[in-house]
PDB file of C-alpha atoms in Angstrom:
ATOM      1  CA  UNK J 466     126.959 142.933 103.795  1.00  0.00           C
ATOM      2  CA  UNK J 467     126.609 143.185 107.567  1.00  0.00           C
ATOM      3  CA  UNK J 468     122.904 142.406 107.347  1.00  0.00           C
ATOM      4  CA  UNK J 469     123.586 139.341 105.273  1.00  0.00           C
ATOM      5  CA  UNK J 470     126.118 138.062 107.779  1.00  0.00           C
ATOM      6  CA  UNK J 471     123.747 138.788 110.651  1.00  0.00           C
ATOM      7  CA  UNK J 472     120.920 136.948 108.872  1.00  0.00           C
ATOM      8  CA  UNK J 473     123.145 133.982 108.147  1.00  0.00           C
ATOM      9  CA  UNK J 474     124.236 133.885 111.794  1.00  0.00           C
ATOM     10  CA  UNK J 475     120.665 134.017 113.019  1.00  0.00           C
ATOM     11  CA  UNK J 476     119.662 131.261 110.655  1.00  0.00           C
ATOM     12  CA  UNK J 477     122.453 129.008 111.852  1.00  0.00           C
ATOM     13  CA  UNK J 478     121.498 129.665 115.419  1.00  0.00           C
ATOM     14  CA  UNK J 479     117.867 128.853 114.752  1.00  0.00           C
ATOM     15  CA  UNK J 480     118.900 125.647 112.971  1.00  0.00           C
ATOM     16  CA  UNK J 481     121.114 124.662 115.912  1.00  0.00           C
ATOM     17  CA  UNK J 482     118.330 125.345 118.375  1.00  0.00           C
ATOM     18  CA  UNK J 483     115.875 123.205 116.386  1.00  0.00           C
ATOM     19  CA  UNK J 484     118.446 120.408 116.174  1.00  0.00           C
ATOM     20  CA  UNK J 485     119.025 120.563 119.900  1.00  0.00           C
ATOM     21  CA  UNK J 486     115.320 120.503 120.579  1.00  0.00           C
ATOM     22  CA  UNK J 487     114.905 117.443 118.316  1.00  0.00           C
ATOM     23  CA  UNK J 488     117.610 115.615 120.279  1.00  0.00           C
ATOM     24  CA  UNK J 489     115.692 116.016 123.577  1.00  0.00           C
ATOM     25  CA  UNK J 490     113.533 112.834 123.775  1.00  0.00           C
ATOM     26  CA  UNK J 491     110.476 112.386 125.901  1.00  0.00           C
ATOM     27  CA  UNK J 492     112.309 109.884 128.139  1.00  0.00           C
ATOM     28  CA  UNK J 493     115.089 112.489 128.716  1.00  0.00           C
ATOM     29  CA  UNK J 494     112.499 115.034 129.827  1.00  0.00           C
ATOM     30  CA  UNK J 495     110.782 112.500 132.114  1.00  0.00           C
ATOM     31  CA  UNK J 496     114.172 111.651 133.745  1.00  0.00           C
ATOM     32  CA  UNK J 497     114.418 115.253 134.812  1.00  0.00           C
ATOM     33  CA  UNK J 498     111.403 114.767 136.981  1.00  0.00           C
ATOM     34  CA  UNK J 499     113.572 112.912 139.548  1.00  0.00           C
ATOM     35  CA  UNK J 500     112.772 109.948 141.768  1.00  0.00           C
ATOM     36  CA  UNK J 501     109.184 111.032 142.229  1.00  0.00           C
ATOM     37  CA  UNK J 502     108.495 109.811 138.681  1.00  0.00           C
ATOM     38  CA  UNK J 503     108.898 106.179 139.760  1.00  0.00           C
ATOM     39  CA  UNK J 504     105.771 106.082 141.893  1.00  0.00           C
ATOM     40  CA  UNK J 505     103.980 107.795 139.069  1.00  0.00           C
ATOM     41  CA  UNK J 506     105.158 105.103 136.588  1.00  0.00           C
ATOM     42  CA  UNK J 507     103.834 102.498 139.023  1.00  0.00           C
ATOM     43  CA  UNK J 508     100.493 104.196 139.187  1.00  0.00           C
ATOM     44  CA  UNK J 509     100.297 104.402 135.386  1.00  0.00           C
ATOM     45  CA  UNK J 510     101.122 100.731 135.027  1.00  0.00           C
ATOM     46  CA  UNK J 511      98.509  99.805 137.667  1.00  0.00           C
ATOM     47  CA  UNK J 512      95.913 101.955 135.993  1.00  0.00           C
ATOM     48  CA  UNK J 513      96.507 100.396 132.573  1.00  0.00           C
ATOM     49  CA  UNK J 514      96.455  96.850 134.009  1.00  0.00           C
ATOM     50  CA  UNK J 515      93.228  97.351 135.999  1.00  0.00           C
ATOM     51  CA  UNK J 516      91.473  99.086 133.136  1.00  0.00           C
ATOM     52  CA  UNK J 517      92.405  96.344 130.660  1.00  0.00           C
ATOM     53  CA  UNK J 518      91.523  93.465 132.994  1.00  0.00           C
ATOM     54  CA  UNK J 519      88.186  95.007 133.966  1.00  0.00           C
ATOM     55  CA  UNK J 520      87.338  95.950 130.373  1.00  0.00           C
ATOM     56  CA  UNK J 521      87.790  92.370 129.216  1.00  0.00           C
ATOM     57  CA  UNK J 522      85.797  91.012 132.180  1.00  0.00           C
ATOM     58  CA  UNK J 523      82.902  93.455 131.782  1.00  0.00           C
ATOM     59  CA  UNK J 524      82.677  92.904 128.034  1.00  0.00           C
ATOM     60  CA  UNK J 525      82.590  89.129 128.580  1.00  0.00           C
ATOM     61  CA  UNK J 526      79.807  89.574 131.200  1.00  0.00           C
ATOM     62  CA  UNK J 527      77.852  91.829 128.876  1.00  0.00           C
ATOM     63  CA  UNK J 528      77.787  89.276 126.038  1.00  0.00           C
ATOM     64  CA  UNK J 529      74.459  87.460 125.763  1.00  0.00           C
ATOM     65  CA  UNK J 530      72.542  85.771 122.968  1.00  0.00           C
ATOM     66  CA  UNK J 531      69.784  88.013 121.735  1.00  0.00           C
ATOM     67  CA  UNK J 532      67.500  84.993 121.613  1.00  0.00           C
ATOM     68  CA  UNK J 533      68.294  83.863 125.158  1.00  0.00           C
ATOM     69  CA  UNK J 534      65.074  85.050 126.743  1.00  0.00           C
ATOM     70  CA  UNK J 535      63.059  83.846 123.757  1.00  0.00           C
ATOM     71  CA  UNK J 536      64.372  80.342 124.237  1.00  0.00           C
ATOM     72  CA  UNK J 537      63.792  80.504 128.038  1.00  0.00           C
ATOM     73  CA  UNK J 538      60.234  81.627 127.391  1.00  0.00           C
ATOM     74  CA  UNK J 539      59.494  78.869 124.938  1.00  0.00           C
ATOM     75  CA  UNK J 540      60.804  76.178 127.274  1.00  0.00           C
ATOM     76  CA  UNK J 541      58.859  77.519 130.312  1.00  0.00           C
ATOM     77  CA  UNK J 542      55.561  77.990 128.417  1.00  0.00           C
ATOM     78  CA  UNK J 543      55.817  74.510 126.979  1.00  0.00           C
ATOM     79  CA  UNK J 544      56.335  73.138 130.517  1.00  0.00           C
ATOM     80  CA  UNK J 545      59.907  71.996 129.888  1.00  0.00           C
ATOM     81  CA  UNK J 546      61.556  73.759 132.836  1.00  0.00           C
ATOM     82  CA  UNK J 547      64.442  71.294 132.967  1.00  0.00           C
ATOM     83  CA  UNK J 548      65.427  72.261 129.375  1.00  0.00           C
ATOM     84  CA  UNK J 549      65.315  75.909 130.407  1.00  0.00           C
ATOM     85  CA  UNK J 550      67.607  75.178 133.364  1.00  0.00           C
ATOM     86  CA  UNK J 551      70.082  73.280 131.135  1.00  0.00           C
ATOM     87  CA  UNK J 552      70.097  76.134 128.656  1.00  0.00           C
ATOM     88  CA  UNK J 553      70.763  78.800 131.348  1.00  0.00           C
ATOM     89  CA  UNK J 554      73.533  76.756 132.930  1.00  0.00           C
ATOM     90  CA  UNK J 555      75.322  76.508 129.637  1.00  0.00           C
ATOM     91  CA  UNK J 556      75.581  80.285 129.485  1.00  0.00           C
ATOM     92  CA  UNK J 557      77.903  81.956 132.069  1.00  0.00           C
ATOM     93  CA  UNK J 558      76.739  85.518 131.653  1.00  0.00           C
ATOM     94  CA  UNK J 559      75.360  87.359 134.686  1.00  0.00           C
ATOM     95  CA  UNK J 560      71.943  87.429 133.007  1.00  0.00           C
ATOM     96  CA  UNK J 561      71.911  83.675 132.573  1.00  0.00           C
ATOM     97  CA  UNK J 562      73.062  83.104 136.166  1.00  0.00           C
ATOM     98  CA  UNK J 563      70.240  85.281 137.456  1.00  0.00           C
ATOM     99  CA  UNK J 564      67.669  83.519 135.326  1.00  0.00           C
ATOM    100  CA  UNK J 565      69.042  80.119 136.375  1.00  0.00           C
ATOM    101  CA  UNK J 566      68.494  81.087 140.024  1.00  0.00           C
ATOM    102  CA  UNK J 567      64.907  82.099 139.182  1.00  0.00           C
ATOM    103  CA  UNK J 568      64.326  78.771 137.423  1.00  0.00           C
ATOM    104  CA  UNK J 569      65.537  76.898 140.504  1.00  0.00           C
ATOM    105  CA  UNK J 570      62.952  78.699 142.589  1.00  0.00           C
ATOM    106  CA  UNK J 571      59.981  77.989 140.322  1.00  0.00           C
ATOM    107  CA  UNK J 572      57.073  76.817 142.440  1.00  0.00           C
ATOM    108  CA  UNK J 573      57.728  79.245 145.261  1.00  0.00           C
ATOM    109  CA  UNK J 574      56.020  82.661 145.710  1.00  0.00           C
ATOM    110  CA  UNK J 575      56.834  85.329 143.130  1.00  0.00           C
ATOM    111  CA  UNK J 576      58.364  87.569 145.799  1.00  0.00           C
ATOM    112  CA  UNK J 577      60.736  84.820 146.897  1.00  0.00           C
ATOM    113  CA  UNK J 578      61.811  84.129 143.257  1.00  0.00           C
ATOM    114  CA  UNK J 579      62.358  87.838 142.646  1.00  0.00           C
ATOM    115  CA  UNK J 580      64.353  88.266 145.813  1.00  0.00           C
ATOM    116  CA  UNK J 581      66.663  85.281 145.005  1.00  0.00           C
ATOM    117  CA  UNK J 582      67.266  86.730 141.520  1.00  0.00           C
ATOM    118  CA  UNK J 583      68.027  90.103 142.975  1.00  0.00           C
ATOM    119  CA  UNK J 584      70.624  88.644 145.314  1.00  0.00           C
ATOM    120  CA  UNK J 585      72.373  86.930 142.379  1.00  0.00           C
ATOM    121  CA  UNK J 586      72.207  90.220 140.459  1.00  0.00           C
ATOM    122  CA  UNK J 587      73.898  92.054 143.285  1.00  0.00           C
ATOM    123  CA  UNK J 588      76.649  89.430 143.481  1.00  0.00           C
ATOM    124  CA  UNK J 589      77.270  89.685 139.723  1.00  0.00           C
ATOM    125  CA  UNK J 590      77.407  93.466 139.963  1.00  0.00           C
ATOM    126  CA  UNK J 591      79.983  93.225 142.745  1.00  0.00           C
ATOM    127  CA  UNK J 592      82.074  90.887 140.542  1.00  0.00           C
ATOM    128  CA  UNK J 593      82.003  93.387 137.741  1.00  0.00           C
ATOM    129  CA  UNK J 594      82.856  96.354 139.966  1.00  0.00           C
ATOM    130  CA  UNK J 595      85.731  94.455 141.639  1.00  0.00           C
ATOM    131  CA  UNK J 596      89.027  96.450 141.666  1.00  0.00           C
ATOM    132  CA  UNK J 597      87.306  99.361 139.931  1.00  0.00           C
ATOM    133  CA  UNK J 598      87.900 101.468 143.042  1.00  0.00           C
ATOM    134  CA  UNK J 599      91.652 101.178 142.305  1.00  0.00           C
ATOM    135  CA  UNK J 600      91.142 103.404 139.266  1.00  0.00           C
ATOM    136  CA  UNK J 601      89.273 105.891 141.479  1.00  0.00           C
ATOM    137  CA  UNK J 602      92.145 105.832 143.989  1.00  0.00           C
ATOM    138  CA  UNK J 603      94.786 106.411 141.285  1.00  0.00           C
ATOM    139  CA  UNK J 604      92.758 109.249 139.846  1.00  0.00           C
ATOM    140  CA  UNK J 605      92.946 110.907 143.325  1.00  0.00           C
ATOM    141  CA  UNK J 606      96.528 110.264 144.387  1.00  0.00           C
ATOM    142  CA  UNK J 607      98.405 110.624 141.046  1.00  0.00           C
ATOM    143  CA  UNK J 608      97.892 114.437 141.046  1.00  0.00           C
ATOM    144  CA  UNK J 609      98.940 114.523 144.714  1.00  0.00           C
ATOM    145  CA  UNK J 610     102.242 112.849 143.795  1.00  0.00           C
ATOM    146  CA  UNK J 611     102.629 115.472 141.042  1.00  0.00           C
ATOM    147  CA  UNK J 612     101.996 118.235 143.721  1.00  0.00           C
ATOM    148  CA  UNK J 613     104.636 116.544 145.911  1.00  0.00           C
ATOM    149  CA  UNK J 614     107.080 116.760 142.932  1.00  0.00           C
ATOM    150  CA  UNK J 615     106.233 120.442 142.720  1.00  0.00           C
ATOM    151  CA  UNK J 616     107.257 120.962 146.356  1.00  0.00           C
ATOM    152  CA  UNK J 617     110.476 119.010 145.804  1.00  0.00           C
ATOM    153  CA  UNK J 618     111.245 121.025 142.677  1.00  0.00           C
ATOM    154  CA  UNK J 619     110.775 124.237 144.518  1.00  0.00           C
ATOM    155  CA  UNK J 620     113.000 123.019 147.358  1.00  0.00           C
ATOM    156  CA  UNK J 621     115.734 122.118 144.791  1.00  0.00           C
ATOM    157  CA  UNK J 622     115.376 125.536 143.167  1.00  0.00           C
ATOM    158  CA  UNK J 623     115.841 127.493 146.347  1.00  0.00           C
ATOM    159  CA  UNK J 624     118.536 125.170 147.572  1.00  0.00           C
ATOM    160  CA  UNK J 625     120.467 125.762 144.402  1.00  0.00           C
ATOM    161  CA  UNK J 626     120.125 129.489 144.678  1.00  0.00           C
ATOM    162  CA  UNK J 627     121.167 129.455 148.337  1.00  0.00           C
ATOM    163  CA  UNK J 628     124.152 127.223 147.642  1.00  0.00           C
ATOM    164  CA  UNK J 629     125.587 129.157 144.725  1.00  0.00           C
ATOM    165  CA  UNK J 630     124.353 132.628 145.501  1.00  0.00           C
ATOM    166  CA  UNK J 631     123.459 132.949 141.854  1.00  0.00           C
ATOM    167  CA  UNK J 632     120.049 133.344 140.265  1.00  0.00           C
ATOM    168  CA  UNK J 633     120.795 132.036 136.812  1.00  0.00           C
ATOM    169  CA  UNK J 634     118.904 129.698 134.402  1.00  0.00           C
ATOM    170  CA  UNK J 635     121.293 126.835 135.077  1.00  0.00           C
ATOM    171  CA  UNK J 636     120.730 127.182 138.833  1.00  0.00           C
ATOM    172  CA  UNK J 637     116.978 127.128 138.712  1.00  0.00           C
ATOM    173  CA  UNK J 638     116.494 124.816 135.717  1.00  0.00           C
ATOM    174  CA  UNK J 639     116.665 121.580 137.704  1.00  0.00           C
ATOM    175  CA  UNK J 640     113.972 122.625 140.140  1.00  0.00           C
ATOM    176  CA  UNK J 641     111.683 123.977 137.462  1.00  0.00           C
ATOM    177  CA  UNK J 642     112.035 120.733 135.423  1.00  0.00           C
ATOM    178  CA  UNK J 643     111.077 118.631 138.494  1.00  0.00           C
ATOM    179  CA  UNK J 644     108.214 120.936 139.300  1.00  0.00           C
ATOM    180  CA  UNK J 645     106.652 121.006 135.797  1.00  0.00           C
ATOM    181  CA  UNK J 646     107.272 117.487 134.690  1.00  0.00           C
ATOM    182  CA  UNK J 647     105.947 115.800 137.814  1.00  0.00           C
ATOM    183  CA  UNK J 648     102.894 118.017 137.971  1.00  0.00           C
ATOM    184  CA  UNK J 649     102.068 117.391 134.319  1.00  0.00           C
ATOM    185  CA  UNK J 650     102.671 113.648 134.666  1.00  0.00           C
ATOM    186  CA  UNK J 651     100.574 113.356 137.785  1.00  0.00           C
ATOM    187  CA  UNK J 652      97.654 115.223 136.179  1.00  0.00           C
ATOM    188  CA  UNK J 653      97.812 113.166 132.961  1.00  0.00           C
ATOM    189  CA  UNK J 654      97.819 109.883 134.930  1.00  0.00           C
ATOM    190  CA  UNK J 655      95.000 111.048 137.128  1.00  0.00           C
ATOM    191  CA  UNK J 656      93.035 112.021 134.043  1.00  0.00           C
ATOM    192  CA  UNK J 657      93.645 108.680 132.374  1.00  0.00           C
ATOM    193  CA  UNK J 658      92.422 106.792 135.529  1.00  0.00           C
ATOM    194  CA  UNK J 659      89.410 109.034 135.845  1.00  0.00           C
ATOM    195  CA  UNK J 660      88.297 108.592 132.295  1.00  0.00           C
ATOM    196  CA  UNK J 661      88.879 104.881 132.521  1.00  0.00           C
ATOM    197  CA  UNK J 662      86.835 104.552 135.682  1.00  0.00           C
ATOM    198  CA  UNK J 663      83.897 106.461 134.245  1.00  0.00           C
ATOM    199  CA  UNK J 664      84.028 104.498 130.962  1.00  0.00           C
ATOM    200  CA  UNK J 665      83.980 101.137 132.800  1.00  0.00           C
ATOM    201  CA  UNK J 666      81.175 102.336 135.099  1.00  0.00           C
ATOM    202  CA  UNK J 667      79.159 103.127 131.997  1.00  0.00           C
ATOM    203  CA  UNK J 668      79.756  99.612 130.589  1.00  0.00           C
ATOM    204  CA  UNK J 669      78.671  98.110 133.923  1.00  0.00           C
ATOM    205  CA  UNK J 670      75.514 100.241 133.878  1.00  0.00           C
ATOM    206  CA  UNK J 671      74.650  98.876 130.396  1.00  0.00           C
ATOM    207  CA  UNK J 672      75.047  95.264 131.652  1.00  0.00           C
ATOM    208  CA  UNK J 673      72.983  96.065 134.738  1.00  0.00           C
ATOM    209  CA  UNK J 674      70.234  97.361 132.446  1.00  0.00           C
ATOM    210  CA  UNK J 675      70.292  94.079 130.477  1.00  0.00           C
ATOM    211  CA  UNK J 676      69.994  92.176 133.803  1.00  0.00           C
ATOM    212  CA  UNK J 677      67.009  94.306 134.932  1.00  0.00           C
ATOM    213  CA  UNK J 678      65.273  93.847 131.596  1.00  0.00           C
ATOM    214  CA  UNK J 679      65.789  90.058 131.632  1.00  0.00           C
ATOM    215  CA  UNK J 680      64.568  89.860 135.208  1.00  0.00           C
ATOM    216  CA  UNK J 681      61.363  91.794 134.316  1.00  0.00           C
ATOM    217  CA  UNK J 682      60.793  89.529 131.273  1.00  0.00           C
ATOM    218  CA  UNK J 683      61.298  86.432 133.353  1.00  0.00           C
ATOM    219  CA  UNK J 684      58.724  87.532 135.921  1.00  0.00           C
ATOM    220  CA  UNK J 685      56.263  88.269 133.143  1.00  0.00           C
ATOM    221  CA  UNK J 686      56.875  84.817 131.684  1.00  0.00           C
ATOM    222  CA  UNK J 687      56.150  83.114 134.995  1.00  0.00           C
ATOM    223  CA  UNK J 688      52.781  84.754 135.154  1.00  0.00           C
ATOM    224  CA  UNK J 689      51.791  83.728 131.608  1.00  0.00           C
ATOM    225  CA  UNK J 690      49.586  80.680 131.251  1.00  0.00           C
ATOM    226  CA  UNK J 691      51.416  77.500 130.133  1.00  0.00           C
ATOM    227  CA  UNK J 692      50.535  75.931 126.797  1.00  0.00           C
TER     228      UNK J 692
END
């Protein structure tokens, strides 16, 4: 009978513990991180905004008609340079802008044409990489804010012990919460920013490869005999 009562008591205690754990929401846990969480929230919002804005811009820049260079080649080889210029101007991709600059320099030495296209390519690369360093910055400072939260949590912990003279769970819980939550949040935000930065850099490299391939094709076209 005693074992049955003990088992029933343990079961009720376990059920109560589970119910209590279920009531603790993620937001409640985050609030225990203290004021240091607000800069971390700001960093997270900034990272998401920059990533989304740059992703849309880079994807837009990377879109190009697969037949773009074919049409340019046909116009140039048929001697209709003006049509090639109009076609390039109607496309706002970095590749089209670079080819348009090359078309405007037709008649000048090949080196001068290639140099002008290279300059446009550098400018377009800069436009794609704009604000990307913000993600790199967030990836570096978010864990540092988390480390600052760890220091604040330890100060709270020792201050609580010194004030009460007691080393109990209630005394040290606040400091431990601040320490663990801020550290984890800072690392997660830093990881998100780091992964986002590398993903966008990869997308920019893909667009850069398209630009280089288009530039090489254009220089080959200029050296082909006209029809």
